[in-house]
Short mmCIF file of C-alpha atoms in Angstrom, two decimals:
data_model
loop_
_atom_site.label_atom_id
_atom_site.label_comp_id
_atom_site.label_asym_id
_atom_site.label_seq_id
_atom_site.Cartn_x
_atom_site.Cartn_y
_atom_site.Cartn_z
CA MET A 1 0.23 -0.02 -0.17
CA LEU A 2 1.44 3.49 -1.33
CA GLU A 3 2.08 5.77 1.96
CA GLN A 4 1.51 9.71 1.37
CA ALA A 5 1.89 12.53 3.61
CA VAL A 6 -1.25 13.60 4.60
CA ASP A 7 -1.14 17.75 4.34
CA MET A 8 1.08 17.13 0.78
CA PRO A 9 1.23 14.87 -1.23
CA LEU A 10 3.79 14.84 -3.75
CA PRO A 11 2.21 15.35 -7.60
CA PRO A 12 3.26 12.98 -10.74
CA PRO A 13 6.79 14.73 -12.00
CA PRO A 14 6.24 17.83 -14.78
CA THR A 15 6.89 16.08 -18.22
CA SER A 16 6.59 20.28 -19.32
CA GLU A 17 5.80 23.42 -18.83
CA ARG A 18 2.14 23.14 -19.35
CA ASP A 19 1.89 20.12 -17.17
CA ALA A 20 4.09 21.77 -14.18
CA LEU A 21 1.67 24.69 -15.23
CA ILE A 22 -1.66 22.14 -14.32
CA ALA A 23 0.61 20.56 -10.99
CA ALA A 24 1.05 24.43 -10.17
CA VAL A 25 -2.84 25.25 -10.29
CA ILE A 26 -3.87 22.54 -8.46
CA ALA A 27 -2.25 23.26 -5.70
CA GLU A 28 -3.02 26.60 -5.49
CA MET A 29 -6.49 25.18 -4.89
CA ARG A 30 -5.64 22.42 -1.93
CA PRO A 31 -5.88 25.00 1.05
CA VAL A 32 -9.55 25.97 -0.48
CA LEU A 33 -10.65 22.13 -0.09
CA GLN A 34 -8.69 21.64 2.70
CA ARG A 35 -10.09 23.98 4.95
CA ASP A 36 -13.80 23.22 4.33
CA GLY A 37 -12.30 18.71 4.95
CA GLY A 38 -11.56 17.88 1.77
CA ASP A 39 -8.36 17.76 -0.41
CA ILE A 40 -7.37 17.36 -4.77
CA GLU A 41 -5.13 15.16 -5.32
CA LEU A 42 -3.24 15.57 -9.13
CA ILE A 43 -2.74 11.44 -10.43
CA THR A 44 -1.72 12.02 -13.96
CA ILE A 45 -1.50 13.89 -17.08
CA ASP A 46 -2.71 12.30 -20.12
CA GLY A 47 -2.88 14.59 -22.97
CA ASP A 48 -6.15 16.39 -22.79
CA MET A 49 -7.65 14.62 -19.83
CA VAL A 50 -6.00 15.93 -15.84
CA VAL A 51 -6.96 13.18 -13.98
CA VAL A 52 -7.45 13.70 -9.91
CA ASP A 53 -7.86 11.96 -6.71
CA MET A 54 -10.72 13.61 -4.79
CA LYS A 55 -10.49 12.64 -1.53
CA GLY A 56 -11.63 13.50 2.56
CA SER A 57 -15.64 15.51 2.26
CA CYS A 58 -14.97 15.63 -0.75
CA VAL A 59 -15.81 12.41 -1.72
CA GLY A 60 -20.05 11.90 -1.83
CA CYS A 61 -19.92 15.22 -1.31
CA VAL A 62 -22.82 16.42 -4.34
CA LEU A 63 -21.36 19.24 -4.96
CA ALA A 64 -17.55 16.67 -6.25
CA SER A 65 -18.36 18.16 -10.03
CA VAL A 66 -18.97 21.37 -9.14
CA THR A 67 -16.53 20.82 -8.24
CA LEU A 68 -14.61 19.15 -10.64
CA ALA A 69 -15.79 22.21 -12.81
CA GLY A 70 -13.85 24.68 -10.92
CA VAL A 71 -10.83 22.80 -11.13
CA ARG A 72 -11.18 22.61 -14.60
CA LYS A 73 -11.85 26.29 -15.66
CA LYS A 74 -8.91 27.12 -13.45
CA LEU A 75 -7.20 25.08 -15.10
CA MET A 76 -8.38 26.18 -19.06
CA ASP A 77 -7.83 29.82 -17.70
CA ALA A 78 -4.34 28.80 -17.21
CA VAL A 79 -3.31 27.17 -19.64
CA GLY A 80 -5.38 28.63 -22.83
CA ARG A 81 -6.41 25.23 -23.68
CA PRO A 82 -9.50 23.19 -23.68
CA LEU A 83 -9.58 20.14 -20.95
CA ARG A 84 -10.52 17.35 -19.27
CA VAL A 85 -10.82 16.98 -15.56
CA MET A 86 -11.25 13.35 -14.85
CA PRO A 87 -11.77 11.72 -11.10
CA LEU A 88 -10.05 8.92 -10.38
CA SER A 89 -13.12 6.91 -9.44
CA ALA A 90 -14.59 7.75 -13.37
CA THR A 91 -11.37 6.04 -14.82
CA THR A 92 -9.31 2.37 -15.25
CA ILE A 93 -6.24 4.05 -14.40
CA ARG A 94 -5.17 2.51 -10.62
CA ARG A 95 -2.93 3.66 -8.00
CA SER A 96 0.57 1.81 -8.42
#
């Protein structure tokens, strides 16, 4: 089983300037979610698909889709192109 720090899980290493920007935007949003008992972790970036893991009170929250839409908008504003933001639970990606 993976062990990870509760406060600051490490995102995957960025492979491009765009990936680094995506990671930075998600890191910037984490404290807001943490204040409400939730969290978000960047899992992977595959082309224009960004996979995140919603944690804590975000899991099962009726507003999780609204939160993901807000994450998507912030990321698209930052990178200047359309992106898909998918929760890990909606993908076939598994943690290594």
